[in-house]
Amino acid sequence: MTASAAFTWPVRVYWEDTDAGGIVFYANYLKFFERARTEWLRNCGLAQQALREQAGGMFVVTGCELRYLRPARLDDELHITADPAESGRASLVLRQQAFKRLADGGMELLCEGTVRIGWVDAQTLRPGRLPAQVLAALGLQPSATAP
């Protein structure tokens, strides 16, 4: 893995993100995490449509685990992170967190989790080995023990 800091993407909470109680609906954190992963890939020079066209594959979510700590509410400014934790031959595990910016400039952790994404052939959806150019663009090396 790289020693760099986690990638961070800003998200504002809108009405559509909240439930009847004005709190972010729990499943919407998965959407926020997806946006941050997509922007992390783009930041590394890997646009998802270009990956499909040029490498013939794409990432799919194969598992996730989340832990909710505090609620986010309408108009909150969130910062969503994406930080690679593990890389294998056909998958990556990312640690992701949702922070709320506080009035004093500090950050409060609201939700955290891990998301496993697997590389699949875009036509057959069968798992495949992560292309070397993708790993290189992400600054990653596959670990010997990861699938």
PDB file of C-alpha atoms in Angstrom:
ATOM      1  CA  MET A   1       0.000   0.000   0.000  1.00  0.00           C
ATOM      2  CA  THR A   2       0.986   3.597  -0.328  1.00  0.00           C
ATOM      3  CA  ALA A   3       1.919   5.827   2.563  1.00  0.00           C
ATOM      4  CA  SER A   4      -0.129   8.772   1.270  1.00  0.00           C
ATOM      5  CA  ALA A   5      -3.139  10.204   3.051  1.00  0.00           C
ATOM      6  CA  ALA A   6      -6.624   8.995   2.185  1.00  0.00           C
ATOM      7  CA  PHE A   7      -8.375  10.594  -0.787  1.00  0.00           C
ATOM      8  CA  THR A   8     -11.210  12.900   0.339  1.00  0.00           C
ATOM      9  CA  TRP A   9     -14.332  13.967  -1.575  1.00  0.00           C
ATOM     10  CA  PRO A  10     -16.822  16.613  -0.326  1.00  0.00           C
ATOM     11  CA  VAL A  11     -20.551  15.863  -0.206  1.00  0.00           C
ATOM     12  CA  ARG A  12     -23.392  18.156   0.869  1.00  0.00           C
ATOM     13  CA  VAL A  13     -26.479  16.541   2.426  1.00  0.00           C
ATOM     14  CA  TYR A  14     -29.639  17.344   0.430  1.00  0.00           C
ATOM     15  CA  TRP A  15     -33.328  16.703   1.175  1.00  0.00           C
ATOM     16  CA  GLU A  16     -33.243  13.618  -1.034  1.00  0.00           C
ATOM     17  CA  ASP A  17     -30.552  12.110   1.218  1.00  0.00           C
ATOM     18  CA  THR A  18     -32.639  12.288   4.381  1.00  0.00           C
ATOM     19  CA  ASP A  19     -35.490  10.272   5.865  1.00  0.00           C
ATOM     20  CA  ALA A  20     -38.700  11.613   7.425  1.00  0.00           C
ATOM     21  CA  GLY A  21     -36.749  12.482  10.577  1.00  0.00           C
ATOM     22  CA  GLY A  22     -34.319  14.729   8.679  1.00  0.00           C
ATOM     23  CA  ILE A  23     -31.410  12.305   9.162  1.00  0.00           C
ATOM     24  CA  VAL A  24     -29.365  10.835   6.323  1.00  0.00           C
ATOM     25  CA  PHE A  25     -30.950   7.508   5.381  1.00  0.00           C
ATOM     26  CA  TYR A  26     -28.451   4.793   6.295  1.00  0.00           C
ATOM     27  CA  ALA A  27     -28.139   3.332   2.765  1.00  0.00           C
ATOM     28  CA  ASN A  28     -27.150   6.726   1.349  1.00  0.00           C
ATOM     29  CA  TYR A  29     -23.718   6.397   2.957  1.00  0.00           C
ATOM     30  CA  LEU A  30     -23.104   3.651   0.373  1.00  0.00           C
ATOM     31  CA  LYS A  31     -23.876   6.191  -2.372  1.00  0.00           C
ATOM     32  CA  PHE A  32     -21.514   8.710  -0.786  1.00  0.00           C
ATOM     33  CA  PHE A  33     -18.795   6.053  -0.538  1.00  0.00           C
ATOM     34  CA  GLU A  34     -19.352   5.089  -4.203  1.00  0.00           C
ATOM     35  CA  ARG A  35     -18.897   8.702  -5.313  1.00  0.00           C
ATOM     36  CA  ALA A  36     -15.654   9.004  -3.346  1.00  0.00           C
ATOM     37  CA  ARG A  37     -14.293   5.740  -4.839  1.00  0.00           C
ATOM     38  CA  THR A  38     -15.186   6.898  -8.349  1.00  0.00           C
ATOM     39  CA  GLU A  39     -13.504  10.265  -7.812  1.00  0.00           C
ATOM     40  CA  TRP A  40     -10.464   8.530  -6.239  1.00  0.00           C
ATOM     41  CA  LEU A  41     -10.105   6.411  -9.390  1.00  0.00           C
ATOM     42  CA  ARG A  42     -10.545   9.513 -11.576  1.00  0.00           C
ATOM     43  CA  ASN A  43      -7.931  11.344  -9.489  1.00  0.00           C
ATOM     44  CA  CYS A  44      -5.552   8.448 -10.221  1.00  0.00           C
ATOM     45  CA  GLY A  45      -6.219   8.810 -13.960  1.00  0.00           C
ATOM     46  CA  LEU A  46      -8.719   5.948 -14.189  1.00  0.00           C
ATOM     47  CA  ALA A  47     -12.118   7.044 -15.499  1.00  0.00           C
ATOM     48  CA  GLN A  48     -14.514   4.114 -15.188  1.00  0.00           C
ATOM     49  CA  GLN A  49     -15.926   4.273 -18.735  1.00  0.00           C
ATOM     50  CA  ALA A  50     -12.388   4.463 -20.147  1.00  0.00           C
ATOM     51  CA  LEU A  51     -11.438   1.395 -18.080  1.00  0.00           C
ATOM     52  CA  ARG A  52     -14.286  -0.543 -19.693  1.00  0.00           C
ATOM     53  CA  GLU A  53     -13.304   0.571 -23.167  1.00  0.00           C
ATOM     54  CA  GLN A  54      -9.514   0.313 -22.886  1.00  0.00           C
ATOM     55  CA  ALA A  55      -8.946  -2.518 -20.393  1.00  0.00           C
ATOM     56  CA  GLY A  56     -12.153  -4.458 -21.066  1.00  0.00           C
ATOM     57  CA  GLY A  57     -13.050  -4.661 -17.396  1.00  0.00           C
ATOM     58  CA  MET A  58     -14.703  -2.857 -14.549  1.00  0.00           C
ATOM     59  CA  PHE A  59     -14.937  -2.779 -10.789  1.00  0.00           C
ATOM     60  CA  VAL A  60     -17.965  -4.211  -8.980  1.00  0.00           C
ATOM     61  CA  VAL A  61     -18.700  -4.143  -5.265  1.00  0.00           C
ATOM     62  CA  THR A  62     -18.397  -7.655  -3.854  1.00  0.00           C
ATOM     63  CA  GLY A  63     -18.805  -6.878  -0.167  1.00  0.00           C
ATOM     64  CA  CYS A  64     -19.085  -4.131   2.395  1.00  0.00           C
ATOM     65  CA  GLU A  65     -19.326  -3.636   6.111  1.00  0.00           C
ATOM     66  CA  LEU A  66     -20.390  -0.340   7.685  1.00  0.00           C
ATOM     67  CA  ARG A  67     -20.567   1.014  11.205  1.00  0.00           C
ATOM     68  CA  TYR A  68     -22.754   4.028  11.965  1.00  0.00           C
ATOM     69  CA  LEU A  69     -21.575   6.285  14.781  1.00  0.00           C
ATOM     70  CA  ARG A  70     -23.437   9.619  14.540  1.00  0.00           C
ATOM     71  CA  PRO A  71     -26.178  10.971  12.260  1.00  0.00           C
ATOM     72  CA  ALA A  72     -25.714  13.452   9.430  1.00  0.00           C
ATOM     73  CA  ARG A  73     -28.480  15.958   8.773  1.00  0.00           C
ATOM     74  CA  LEU A  74     -29.755  18.262   6.044  1.00  0.00           C
ATOM     75  CA  ASP A  75     -27.133  20.778   4.807  1.00  0.00           C
ATOM     76  CA  ASP A  76     -24.239  19.111   6.647  1.00  0.00           C
ATOM     77  CA  GLU A  77     -20.921  19.322   4.827  1.00  0.00           C
ATOM     78  CA  LEU A  78     -19.460  15.830   4.712  1.00  0.00           C
ATOM     79  CA  HIS A  79     -16.019  14.659   3.697  1.00  0.00           C
ATOM     80  CA  ILE A  80     -15.884  11.094   2.415  1.00  0.00           C
ATOM     81  CA  THR A  81     -12.580   9.247   2.280  1.00  0.00           C
ATOM     82  CA  ALA A  82     -11.320   6.373   0.157  1.00  0.00           C
ATOM     83  CA  ASP A  83      -8.130   4.706   1.315  1.00  0.00           C
ATOM     84  CA  PRO A  84      -6.862   1.420  -0.134  1.00  0.00           C
ATOM     85  CA  ALA A  85      -6.261  -1.040   2.683  1.00  0.00           C
ATOM     86  CA  GLU A  86      -5.501  -4.238   0.765  1.00  0.00           C
ATOM     87  CA  SER A  87      -4.943  -5.303  -2.829  1.00  0.00           C
ATOM     88  CA  GLY A  88      -5.090  -8.747  -4.294  1.00  0.00           C
ATOM     89  CA  ARG A  89      -4.896 -10.267  -7.761  1.00  0.00           C
ATOM     90  CA  ALA A  90      -8.558  -9.587  -8.530  1.00  0.00           C
ATOM     91  CA  SER A  91      -9.821  -7.267  -5.801  1.00  0.00           C
ATOM     92  CA  LEU A  92      -9.158  -4.240  -3.638  1.00  0.00           C
ATOM     93  CA  VAL A  93     -10.367  -3.480  -0.126  1.00  0.00           C
ATOM     94  CA  LEU A  94     -10.872   0.178   0.670  1.00  0.00           C
ATOM     95  CA  ARG A  95     -11.362   1.717   4.073  1.00  0.00           C
ATOM     96  CA  GLN A  96     -13.916   4.492   3.841  1.00  0.00           C
ATOM     97  CA  GLN A  97     -15.117   7.075   6.323  1.00  0.00           C
ATOM     98  CA  ALA A  98     -17.700   9.865   6.397  1.00  0.00           C
ATOM     99  CA  PHE A  99     -16.783  12.931   8.444  1.00  0.00           C
ATOM    100  CA  LYS A 100     -18.897  16.006   9.207  1.00  0.00           C
ATOM    101  CA  ARG A 101     -17.198  19.396   9.234  1.00  0.00           C
ATOM    102  CA  LEU A 102     -17.906  21.114  12.540  1.00  0.00           C
ATOM    103  CA  ALA A 103     -18.429  24.850  13.057  1.00  0.00           C
ATOM    104  CA  ASP A 104     -14.994  25.123  14.700  1.00  0.00           C
ATOM    105  CA  GLY A 105     -13.341  23.549  11.621  1.00  0.00           C
ATOM    106  CA  GLY A 106     -12.860  20.159  13.241  1.00  0.00           C
ATOM    107  CA  MET A 107     -14.156  16.887  11.841  1.00  0.00           C
ATOM    108  CA  GLU A 108     -16.520  14.363  13.458  1.00  0.00           C
ATOM    109  CA  LEU A 109     -16.558  10.737  12.302  1.00  0.00           C
ATOM    110  CA  LEU A 110     -20.114   9.659  11.393  1.00  0.00           C
ATOM    111  CA  CYS A 111     -19.747   6.383   9.527  1.00  0.00           C
ATOM    112  CA  GLU A 112     -16.887   4.048   8.659  1.00  0.00           C
ATOM    113  CA  GLY A 113     -16.488   0.828   6.834  1.00  0.00           C
ATOM    114  CA  THR A 114     -14.686  -1.340   4.353  1.00  0.00           C
ATOM    115  CA  VAL A 115     -15.713  -1.989   0.780  1.00  0.00           C
ATOM    116  CA  ARG A 116     -14.289  -4.801  -1.356  1.00  0.00           C
ATOM    117  CA  ILE A 117     -14.323  -4.174  -5.086  1.00  0.00           C
ATOM    118  CA  GLY A 118     -13.544  -6.901  -7.574  1.00  0.00           C
ATOM    119  CA  TRP A 119     -12.314  -6.652 -11.146  1.00  0.00           C
ATOM    120  CA  VAL A 120     -14.528  -8.376 -13.715  1.00  0.00           C
ATOM    121  CA  ASP A 121     -14.578  -8.748 -17.484  1.00  0.00           C
ATOM    122  CA  ALA A 122     -17.052  -6.130 -18.754  1.00  0.00           C
ATOM    123  CA  GLN A 123     -18.691  -8.564 -21.195  1.00  0.00           C
ATOM    124  CA  THR A 124     -18.921 -11.786 -19.182  1.00  0.00           C
ATOM    125  CA  LEU A 125     -18.852 -10.338 -15.629  1.00  0.00           C
ATOM    126  CA  ARG A 126     -16.404 -13.118 -14.713  1.00  0.00           C
ATOM    127  CA  PRO A 127     -13.665 -12.234 -12.225  1.00  0.00           C
ATOM    128  CA  GLY A 128     -10.300 -11.415 -13.702  1.00  0.00           C
ATOM    129  CA  ARG A 129      -6.842 -10.369 -12.644  1.00  0.00           C
ATOM    130  CA  LEU A 130      -6.404  -6.645 -12.036  1.00  0.00           C
ATOM    131  CA  PRO A 131      -4.475  -5.231 -14.996  1.00  0.00           C
ATOM    132  CA  ALA A 132      -0.904  -4.173 -14.181  1.00  0.00           C
ATOM    133  CA  GLN A 133      -1.576  -0.674 -15.541  1.00  0.00           C
ATOM    134  CA  VAL A 134      -4.507  -0.264 -13.133  1.00  0.00           C
ATOM    135  CA  LEU A 135      -2.410  -1.323 -10.131  1.00  0.00           C
ATOM    136  CA  ALA A 136       0.402   0.972 -11.283  1.00  0.00           C
ATOM    137  CA  ALA A 137      -1.964   3.954 -11.673  1.00  0.00           C
ATOM    138  CA  LEU A 138      -3.248   3.326  -8.138  1.00  0.00           C
ATOM    139  CA  GLY A 139       0.279   2.958  -6.781  1.00  0.00           C
ATOM    140  CA  LEU A 140      -0.561  -0.527  -5.470  1.00  0.00           C
ATOM    141  CA  GLN A 141       1.030  -3.931  -5.494  1.00  0.00           C
ATOM    142  CA  PRO A 142      -1.020  -7.102  -4.919  1.00  0.00           C
ATOM    143  CA  SER A 143      -0.422  -8.676  -1.518  1.00  0.00           C
ATOM    144  CA  ALA A 144       0.634 -12.310  -1.458  1.00  0.00           C
ATOM    145  CA  THR A 145      -2.304 -13.391   0.716  1.00  0.00           C
ATOM    146  CA  ALA A 146      -5.201 -11.417  -0.739  1.00  0.00           C
ATOM    147  CA  PRO A 147      -7.525 -13.062  -3.318  1.00  0.00           C
TER     148      PRO A 147
END
